[in-house]
mmCIF file of C-alpha atoms in Angstrom:
data_model
loop_
_atom_site.group_PDB
_atom_site.id
_atom_site.type_symbol
_atom_site.label_atom_id
_atom_site.label_comp_id
_atom_site.label_asym_id
_atom_site.label_seq_id
_atom_site.Cartn_x
_atom_site.Cartn_y
_atom_site.Cartn_z
ATOM 1 C CA MET A 1 40.671 -0.328 20.242
ATOM 2 C CA PRO A 2 38.292 1.607 18.081
ATOM 3 C CA PHE A 3 35.568 0.501 15.851
ATOM 4 C CA ASN A 4 35.715 1.262 12.115
ATOM 5 C CA ARG A 5 32.416 0.475 10.788
ATOM 6 C CA LYS A 6 32.591 -0.101 7.065
ATOM 7 C CA PRO A 7 29.311 0.930 5.475
ATOM 8 C CA GLN A 8 27.564 -1.790 3.557
ATOM 9 C CA LYS A 9 27.020 -1.060 -0.080
ATOM 10 C CA PHE A 10 25.428 -2.879 -3.162
ATOM 11 C CA ASN A 11 25.747 -2.691 -6.898
ATOM 12 C CA ALA A 12 21.703 -3.652 -7.213
ATOM 13 C CA ALA A 13 18.993 -0.993 -6.261
ATOM 14 C CA ILE A 14 15.403 -1.084 -6.468
ATOM 15 C CA LYS A 15 13.696 0.325 -9.433
ATOM 16 C CA THR A 16 12.248 3.294 -9.323
ATOM 17 C CA VAL A 17 8.070 3.628 -10.180
ATOM 18 C CA GLU A 18 5.971 6.849 -10.554
ATOM 19 C CA ILE A 19 2.726 7.095 -9.887
ATOM 20 C CA GLY A 20 0.504 10.384 -10.010
ATOM 21 C CA SER A 21 1.324 13.432 -12.278
ATOM 22 C CA GLY A 22 2.607 17.145 -12.031
ATOM 23 C CA ASP A 23 4.167 18.666 -8.756
ATOM 24 C CA LYS A 24 2.707 15.905 -6.765
ATOM 25 C CA THR A 25 4.063 12.954 -8.333
ATOM 26 C CA VAL A 26 5.598 9.931 -6.263
ATOM 27 C CA THR A 27 8.475 8.075 -6.441
ATOM 28 C CA LEU A 28 8.568 4.662 -4.900
ATOM 29 C CA GLY A 29 11.886 2.884 -4.142
ATOM 30 C CA GLY A 30 15.284 3.768 -5.733
ATOM 31 C CA GLU A 31 17.211 2.846 -3.092
ATOM 32 C CA ASN A 32 20.121 0.691 -2.627
ATOM 33 C CA VAL A 33 21.101 0.741 1.117
ATOM 34 C CA LEU A 34 18.299 -1.807 3.669
ATOM 35 C CA PRO A 35 15.890 0.185 5.246
ATOM 36 C CA PHE A 36 16.665 3.280 6.945
ATOM 37 C CA TYR A 37 20.694 2.398 6.440
ATOM 38 C CA SER A 38 21.236 6.215 5.387
ATOM 39 C CA PHE A 39 24.567 5.762 7.396
ATOM 40 C CA ASP A 40 25.546 3.732 4.265
ATOM 41 C CA GLY A 41 24.677 5.772 1.601
ATOM 42 C CA GLU A 42 21.598 8.424 0.600
ATOM 43 C CA ILE A 43 17.961 7.321 0.571
ATOM 44 C CA LYS A 44 16.791 9.552 -2.248
ATOM 45 C CA ASN A 45 13.074 8.742 -2.189
ATOM 46 C CA GLY A 46 12.031 7.520 1.324
ATOM 47 C CA PRO A 47 8.924 5.579 2.377
ATOM 48 C CA LYS A 48 5.763 7.147 1.260
ATOM 49 C CA VAL A 49 2.354 7.338 3.256
ATOM 50 C CA GLY A 50 -1.096 6.379 1.625
ATOM 51 C CA VAL A 51 -4.518 7.721 3.144
ATOM 52 C CA GLU A 52 -6.793 4.938 2.499
ATOM 53 C CA ILE A 53 -10.869 5.415 2.003
ATOM 54 C CA THR A 54 -13.761 3.468 0.389
ATOM 55 C CA ASP A 55 -16.083 3.744 -1.798
ATOM 56 C CA LEU A 56 -18.705 2.729 1.434
ATOM 57 C CA GLY A 57 -17.985 5.984 2.993
ATOM 58 C CA LEU A 58 -17.640 6.978 6.447
ATOM 59 C CA ASP A 59 -20.812 5.241 8.534
ATOM 60 C CA HIS A 60 -18.540 2.196 9.498
ATOM 61 C CA GLU A 61 -15.375 4.161 10.885
ATOM 62 C CA ILE A 62 -14.112 4.742 14.206
ATOM 63 C CA ALA A 63 -14.770 8.025 15.995
ATOM 64 C CA GLY A 64 -11.620 9.696 15.356
ATOM 65 C CA VAL A 65 -11.491 9.245 11.680
ATOM 66 C CA LYS A 66 -15.073 10.172 11.402
ATOM 67 C CA ALA A 67 -14.133 13.469 13.095
ATOM 68 C CA TYR A 68 -11.443 14.087 10.566
ATOM 69 C CA TYR A 69 -13.744 13.769 8.086
ATOM 70 C CA GLU A 70 -16.535 15.883 9.597
ATOM 71 C CA GLY A 71 -18.386 18.118 6.745
ATOM 72 C CA ALA A 72 -17.451 15.994 3.649
ATOM 73 C CA ALA A 73 -20.711 15.067 1.927
ATOM 74 C CA THR A 74 -19.254 12.930 -0.968
ATOM 75 C CA ILE A 75 -16.675 10.656 -1.770
ATOM 76 C CA GLY A 76 -15.030 13.201 -3.846
ATOM 77 C CA GLU A 77 -15.128 15.409 -0.903
ATOM 78 C CA ILE A 78 -13.856 12.804 1.365
ATOM 79 C CA ALA A 79 -10.994 11.849 -1.174
ATOM 80 C CA LYS A 80 -9.873 15.545 -0.891
ATOM 81 C CA LYS A 81 -9.658 15.733 2.889
ATOM 82 C CA ALA A 82 -7.653 12.432 2.572
ATOM 83 C CA SER A 83 -5.136 13.932 -0.107
ATOM 84 C CA GLU A 84 -4.630 16.982 2.348
ATOM 85 C CA MET A 85 -4.410 14.694 5.704
ATOM 86 C CA GLU A 86 -0.774 15.496 7.598
ATOM 87 C CA GLY A 87 1.935 13.295 6.278
ATOM 88 C CA ALA A 88 -0.240 11.787 3.409
ATOM 89 C CA ASP A 89 1.700 11.106 0.088
ATOM 90 C CA PHE A 90 -0.870 9.763 -2.027
ATOM 91 C CA VAL A 91 -4.792 8.519 -1.561
ATOM 92 C CA CYS A 92 -6.079 4.775 -1.485
ATOM 93 C CA LEU A 93 -9.342 4.191 -2.859
ATOM 94 C CA ARG A 94 -10.632 0.770 -1.974
ATOM 95 C CA LEU A 95 -13.928 -0.757 -3.647
ATOM 96 C CA ILE A 96 -14.888 -2.746 -1.199
ATOM 97 C CA GLY A 97 -18.679 -2.146 -2.499
ATOM 98 C CA GLY A 98 -18.116 -4.401 -5.282
ATOM 99 C CA ASP A 99 -18.061 -7.902 -3.289
ATOM 100 C CA PRO A 100 -20.518 -9.892 -4.809
ATOM 101 C CA ASN A 101 -21.012 -11.468 -1.215
ATOM 102 C CA GLY A 102 -21.046 -8.003 0.425
ATOM 103 C CA GLU A 103 -22.828 -5.073 -1.615
ATOM 104 C CA ASN A 104 -22.616 -6.128 -4.850
ATOM 105 C CA LYS A 105 -22.312 -2.603 -6.479
ATOM 106 C CA PRO A 106 -22.406 -2.402 -10.269
ATOM 107 C CA VAL A 107 -18.942 -1.831 -11.964
ATOM 108 C CA GLU A 108 -20.219 1.410 -13.541
ATOM 109 C CA ASP A 109 -21.124 2.689 -10.125
ATOM 110 C CA LEU A 110 -17.535 1.934 -8.896
ATOM 111 C CA VAL A 111 -15.818 3.411 -11.752
ATOM 112 C CA ALA A 112 -17.787 6.627 -11.492
ATOM 113 C CA VAL A 113 -16.816 6.474 -7.808
ATOM 114 C CA ALA A 114 -12.951 6.192 -8.614
ATOM 115 C CA LYS A 115 -13.793 8.597 -11.296
ATOM 116 C CA GLU A 116 -14.813 11.228 -8.910
ATOM 117 C CA VAL A 117 -11.864 10.791 -6.335
ATOM 118 C CA ALA A 118 -9.625 10.726 -9.254
ATOM 119 C CA ASP A 119 -10.922 14.156 -10.386
ATOM 120 C CA ALA A 120 -11.194 15.534 -6.906
ATOM 121 C CA ILE A 121 -7.427 15.431 -5.822
ATOM 122 C CA ASP A 122 -3.741 16.017 -7.079
ATOM 123 C CA THR A 123 -2.016 13.837 -4.885
ATOM 124 C CA PRO A 124 -1.263 10.410 -6.705
ATOM 125 C CA LEU A 125 -4.174 8.148 -6.434
ATOM 126 C CA VAL A 126 -3.807 3.805 -5.577
ATOM 127 C CA VAL A 127 -7.082 1.954 -6.750
ATOM 128 C CA GLU A 128 -7.662 -1.834 -5.186
ATOM 129 C CA GLY A 129 -10.178 -3.912 -5.676
ATOM 130 C CA CYS A 130 -12.650 -6.197 -3.524
ATOM 131 C CA LYS A 131 -10.746 -9.148 -3.422
ATOM 132 C CA ASN A 132 -13.358 -11.125 -5.636
ATOM 133 C CA VAL A 133 -10.937 -12.659 -8.350
ATOM 134 C CA GLU A 134 -13.969 -12.411 -11.601
ATOM 135 C CA LYS A 135 -15.237 -9.270 -10.067
ATOM 136 C CA ASP A 136 -11.906 -7.243 -9.635
ATOM 137 C CA SER A 137 -11.007 -8.529 -13.285
ATOM 138 C CA GLU A 138 -13.940 -6.598 -14.645
ATOM 139 C CA LEU A 139 -13.716 -3.698 -12.391
ATOM 140 C CA LEU A 140 -9.812 -2.929 -12.411
ATOM 141 C CA ASN A 141 -10.149 -3.289 -16.563
ATOM 142 C CA LYS A 142 -12.749 -0.434 -16.447
ATOM 143 C CA VAL A 143 -11.118 1.642 -13.725
ATOM 144 C CA ALA A 144 -7.490 1.433 -16.066
ATOM 145 C CA GLU A 145 -8.943 2.273 -19.080
ATOM 146 C CA ALA A 146 -11.615 5.418 -16.824
ATOM 147 C CA LEU A 147 -8.560 7.034 -15.451
ATOM 148 C CA GLN A 148 -6.360 7.138 -17.943
ATOM 149 C CA GLY A 149 -3.673 10.003 -18.084
ATOM 150 C CA LYS A 150 -4.143 9.934 -14.432
ATOM 151 C CA ASN A 151 -0.691 7.337 -14.019
ATOM 152 C CA VAL A 152 -2.671 5.659 -11.001
ATOM 153 C CA LEU A 153 -1.388 2.353 -9.354
ATOM 154 C CA VAL A 154 -4.198 -0.110 -9.922
ATOM 155 C CA MET A 155 -4.513 -2.963 -7.553
ATOM 156 C CA SER A 156 -4.295 -6.128 -7.252
ATOM 157 C CA ALA A 157 -2.924 -8.316 -10.255
ATOM 158 C CA ARG A 158 -2.984 -12.090 -8.947
ATOM 159 C CA GLU A 159 -1.988 -14.722 -9.929
ATOM 160 C CA GLU A 160 -5.518 -15.931 -10.764
ATOM 161 C CA ASN A 161 -6.327 -12.639 -12.604
ATOM 162 C CA TYR A 162 -2.607 -11.161 -13.804
ATOM 163 C CA LYS A 163 -3.362 -11.316 -17.605
ATOM 164 C CA ALA A 164 -6.556 -9.147 -17.658
ATOM 165 C CA VAL A 165 -5.178 -6.693 -14.575
ATOM 166 C CA GLY A 166 -1.826 -6.392 -15.987
ATOM 167 C CA ALA A 167 -2.733 -6.281 -19.778
ATOM 168 C CA ALA A 168 -5.481 -3.596 -18.949
ATOM 169 C CA ALA A 169 -3.403 -1.559 -16.423
ATOM 170 C CA GLY A 170 -0.102 -2.211 -17.681
ATOM 171 C CA LEU A 171 -0.429 -2.396 -21.088
ATOM 172 C CA ALA A 172 -3.545 -0.674 -22.699
ATOM 173 C CA TYR A 173 -3.926 2.135 -20.437
ATOM 174 C CA ASN A 174 -0.202 2.892 -19.498
ATOM 175 C CA GLN A 175 -1.152 2.787 -15.530
ATOM 176 C CA LYS A 176 1.101 1.269 -12.835
ATOM 177 C CA VAL A 177 -0.015 -2.140 -11.762
ATOM 178 C CA GLY A 178 0.281 -3.938 -8.299
ATOM 179 C CA ALA A 179 1.619 -7.379 -7.856
ATOM 180 C CA GLU A 180 -0.217 -9.185 -5.350
ATOM 181 C CA SER A 181 0.935 -12.296 -3.796
ATOM 182 C CA ALA A 182 0.233 -14.158 -0.498
ATOM 183 C CA VAL A 183 3.431 -13.379 1.812
ATOM 184 C CA ASP A 184 5.707 -15.967 0.047
ATOM 185 C CA ILE A 185 9.036 -14.652 -1.772
ATOM 186 C CA ASN A 186 9.022 -17.308 -4.405
ATOM 187 C CA LEU A 187 5.176 -16.364 -5.241
ATOM 188 C CA ALA A 188 6.278 -13.006 -5.187
ATOM 189 C CA LYS A 189 9.002 -13.702 -7.737
ATOM 190 C CA GLN A 190 6.600 -15.747 -10.230
ATOM 191 C CA LEU A 191 4.284 -12.915 -10.328
ATOM 192 C CA ASN A 192 6.559 -10.633 -11.258
ATOM 193 C CA VAL A 193 8.502 -13.098 -13.649
ATOM 194 C CA VAL A 194 4.614 -13.847 -15.536
ATOM 195 C CA MET A 195 3.752 -9.879 -15.489
ATOM 196 C CA THR A 196 7.093 -9.107 -17.556
ATOM 197 C CA GLN A 197 6.845 -12.017 -19.735
ATOM 198 C CA LEU A 198 3.239 -10.309 -20.443
ATOM 199 C CA GLY A 199 5.037 -7.414 -21.674
ATOM 200 C CA VAL A 200 4.462 -5.443 -18.787
ATOM 201 C CA LYS A 201 7.712 -3.163 -17.838
ATOM 202 C CA PRO A 202 9.384 -4.110 -14.548
ATOM 203 C CA GLU A 203 9.374 0.169 -13.711
ATOM 204 C CA SER A 204 5.791 -0.131 -14.010
ATOM 205 C CA ILE A 205 5.503 -2.759 -11.325
ATOM 206 C CA VAL A 206 4.616 -2.526 -7.657
ATOM 207 C CA MET A 207 4.991 -5.235 -5.523
ATOM 208 C CA ASN A 208 2.152 -5.917 -2.541
ATOM 209 C CA VAL A 209 3.489 -8.990 -0.861
ATOM 210 C CA GLY A 210 0.996 -9.303 1.736
ATOM 211 C CA SER A 211 0.637 -8.582 5.161
ATOM 212 C CA ALA A 212 -0.925 -9.107 8.907
ATOM 213 C CA ALA A 213 -1.683 -7.297 11.684
ATOM 214 C CA VAL A 214 1.045 -7.765 14.364
ATOM 215 C CA GLY A 215 0.364 -10.361 16.726
ATOM 216 C CA TYR A 216 -1.052 -12.453 14.012
ATOM 217 C CA GLY A 217 1.302 -14.372 12.367
ATOM 218 C CA TYR A 218 3.360 -11.029 11.271
ATOM 219 C CA GLU A 219 7.013 -12.392 12.083
ATOM 220 C CA TYR A 220 6.568 -14.614 8.659
ATOM 221 C CA VAL A 221 5.578 -11.248 6.690
ATOM 222 C CA VAL A 222 8.790 -9.555 8.442
ATOM 223 C CA SER A 223 10.755 -12.019 7.202
ATOM 224 C CA THR A 224 9.500 -12.672 3.825
ATOM 225 C CA LEU A 225 10.034 -8.683 3.478
ATOM 226 C CA ASP A 226 13.646 -9.573 4.787
ATOM 227 C CA ARG A 227 14.372 -11.833 2.284
ATOM 228 C CA ILE A 228 13.081 -10.138 -0.376
ATOM 229 C CA LYS A 229 14.759 -6.840 -0.178
ATOM 230 C CA ALA A 230 18.527 -8.763 1.060
ATOM 231 C CA ALA A 231 17.632 -10.957 -2.724
ATOM 232 C CA ALA A 232 17.327 -7.441 -4.516
ATOM 233 C CA LEU A 233 20.361 -6.009 -3.454
ATOM 234 C CA SER A 234 22.749 -8.710 -2.605
ATOM 235 C CA GLN A 235 22.179 -11.215 -5.149
ATOM 236 C CA ASP A 236 20.954 -8.652 -7.975
ATOM 237 C CA ASP A 237 18.045 -10.505 -8.492
ATOM 238 C CA LYS A 238 15.828 -8.460 -10.957
ATOM 239 C CA MET A 239 12.563 -9.855 -10.597
ATOM 240 C CA LEU A 240 12.747 -8.973 -6.725
ATOM 241 C CA GLN A 241 13.887 -5.138 -7.483
ATOM 242 C CA MET A 242 10.528 -3.868 -7.652
ATOM 243 C CA PRO A 243 9.029 -1.472 -4.703
ATOM 244 C CA ILE A 244 7.008 -3.122 -2.069
ATOM 245 C CA ILE A 245 3.543 -1.208 -1.026
ATOM 246 C CA THR A 246 1.976 -2.712 2.076
ATOM 247 C CA PRO A 247 -1.565 -2.195 3.075
ATOM 248 C CA VAL A 248 -2.257 -1.901 6.347
ATOM 249 C CA ALA A 249 -5.034 -0.575 7.319
ATOM 250 C CA SER A 250 -7.182 -3.055 5.890
ATOM 251 C CA GLU A 251 -5.377 -5.609 8.274
ATOM 252 C CA THR A 252 -5.001 -3.771 11.445
ATOM 253 C CA TRP A 253 -8.495 -1.989 11.719
ATOM 254 C CA SER A 254 -10.139 -5.717 11.387
ATOM 255 C CA VAL A 255 -8.597 -7.593 14.466
ATOM 256 C CA LYS A 256 -10.546 -8.095 17.732
ATOM 257 C CA GLU A 257 -8.043 -5.697 19.464
ATOM 258 C CA ALA A 258 -9.088 -3.081 17.125
ATOM 259 C CA MET A 259 -12.764 -3.895 16.822
ATOM 260 C CA ALA A 260 -13.782 -4.781 20.305
ATOM 261 C CA THR A 261 -15.627 -2.268 22.043
ATOM 262 C CA GLU A 262 -15.051 -1.213 25.479
ATOM 263 C CA GLU A 263 -18.247 -2.389 26.766
ATOM 264 C CA ASP A 264 -17.127 -5.856 25.600
ATOM 265 C CA SER A 265 -13.749 -5.794 26.504
ATOM 266 C CA PRO A 266 -13.419 -2.931 29.321
ATOM 267 C CA GLU A 267 -9.871 -4.192 30.276
ATOM 268 C CA TRP A 268 -7.906 -3.678 26.923
ATOM 269 C CA GLY A 269 -8.849 0.348 27.404
ATOM 270 C CA ASN A 270 -9.885 2.466 24.678
ATOM 271 C CA GLN A 271 -10.807 0.639 21.668
ATOM 272 C CA GLU A 272 -9.782 3.803 19.397
ATOM 273 C CA VAL A 273 -6.392 3.976 20.913
ATOM 274 C CA ARG A 274 -5.778 0.079 20.495
ATOM 275 C CA GLY A 275 -6.620 0.263 17.089
ATOM 276 C CA ILE A 276 -4.499 3.340 16.183
ATOM 277 C CA SER A 277 -1.147 1.113 18.313
ATOM 278 C CA MET A 278 -1.971 -1.918 15.946
ATOM 279 C CA GLU A 279 -1.815 0.774 13.205
ATOM 280 C CA ILE A 280 1.346 2.506 13.646
ATOM 281 C CA GLN A 281 2.969 -0.455 15.048
ATOM 282 C CA THR A 282 2.400 -2.567 11.906
ATOM 283 C CA ALA A 283 3.415 0.202 9.520
ATOM 284 C CA ALA A 284 6.559 0.641 11.655
ATOM 285 C CA ALA A 285 7.603 -2.794 11.277
ATOM 286 C CA SER A 286 6.562 -3.328 7.496
ATOM 287 C CA LEU A 287 8.780 -0.026 6.721
ATOM 288 C CA ALA A 288 11.703 -1.456 8.965
ATOM 289 C CA ALA A 289 11.478 -4.987 6.645
ATOM 290 C CA GLY A 290 11.505 -2.966 3.299
ATOM 291 C CA SER A 291 8.216 -1.728 2.624
ATOM 292 C CA ASP A 292 8.163 1.221 0.402
ATOM 293 C CA ALA A 293 5.014 2.571 1.171
ATOM 294 C CA VAL A 294 2.350 1.500 3.637
ATOM 295 C CA ILE A 295 -1.335 2.379 3.358
ATOM 296 C CA LEU A 296 -3.086 3.775 6.698
ATOM 297 C CA LYS A 297 -6.133 5.040 7.889
ATOM 298 C CA HIS A 298 -6.018 7.080 11.078
ATOM 299 C CA PRO A 299 -5.149 10.879 10.984
ATOM 300 C CA GLN A 300 -2.915 10.156 13.994
ATOM 301 C CA SER A 301 -1.350 7.071 12.470
ATOM 302 C CA VAL A 302 -0.779 8.699 9.635
ATOM 303 C CA ALA A 303 1.256 11.808 10.832
ATOM 304 C CA THR A 304 3.003 9.589 13.412
ATOM 305 C CA ILE A 305 4.583 7.450 10.473
ATOM 306 C CA SER A 306 5.445 10.223 8.513
ATOM 307 C CA LYS A 307 7.155 11.810 11.382
ATOM 308 C CA MET A 308 9.189 8.660 11.735
ATOM 309 C CA ILE A 309 10.088 8.355 8.488
ATOM 310 C CA LYS A 310 11.515 12.150 8.035
ATOM 311 C CA GLU A 311 13.331 11.585 11.266
ATOM 312 C CA LEU A 312 15.075 8.402 10.010
ATOM 313 C CA ILE A 313 16.205 9.180 6.679
#
């Protein structure tokens, strides 16, 4: 007896959010099928890949990353090469130097960095803060103001500072807003609810529901992504229909498997190969579970994941 597969169709769809401007504008979301289920329906906007750079430059990066950016002396030149990386759809600037427990760079200096990066590239820009709630509230407000007209995605608006970041990025300066929660479907939904109650349009919100490197409790990340996508499509939950972006590089390159040198752990093999493997595996799993965009760092990871996306949609 032949098997007759019935397409799984949903009446609901993920909202579309545009970042950037001009010919290089990127559209996130819009799908009404499960991840990579192109056999059930057309996926008009496939998942996107971003390249992470930071205000700290390249000194702390692994050899393969440094080699790619060879000759780039300024943050603007680094950003330009990031935007030209094979498979790159957008650039993500992490302003980690603003951390009060780290270099504690002044807000004015970091805003200048963001402006230099934005002026150097023609691809969309995502800007992430330093993960300090108080510093980010001021920093991301100033960044949103300085980059008016660029249609950037400003991350991250969290439960503790969504009013400051959301009001600045999503309302005052007409940017897109990244709503960040900690791997919990209820927290993700609640943050979207209060953001929209603040006045931020759903079409201006991208969710960052959290991540982890594979092997580090990552199965909970996958289950959260799965549940969000299922609720958005099968239950038509409008407060979970925002596209999802997942920062992968910052998670995978900070675990011991990617950081331990070959001298310290010779049995683990080449350090760079390990890091690339962690990054690719985490990104692939995130996309298969429902993320609409991933942020990576290594050129090989970006090219590999971009190729995977093209092959599957």
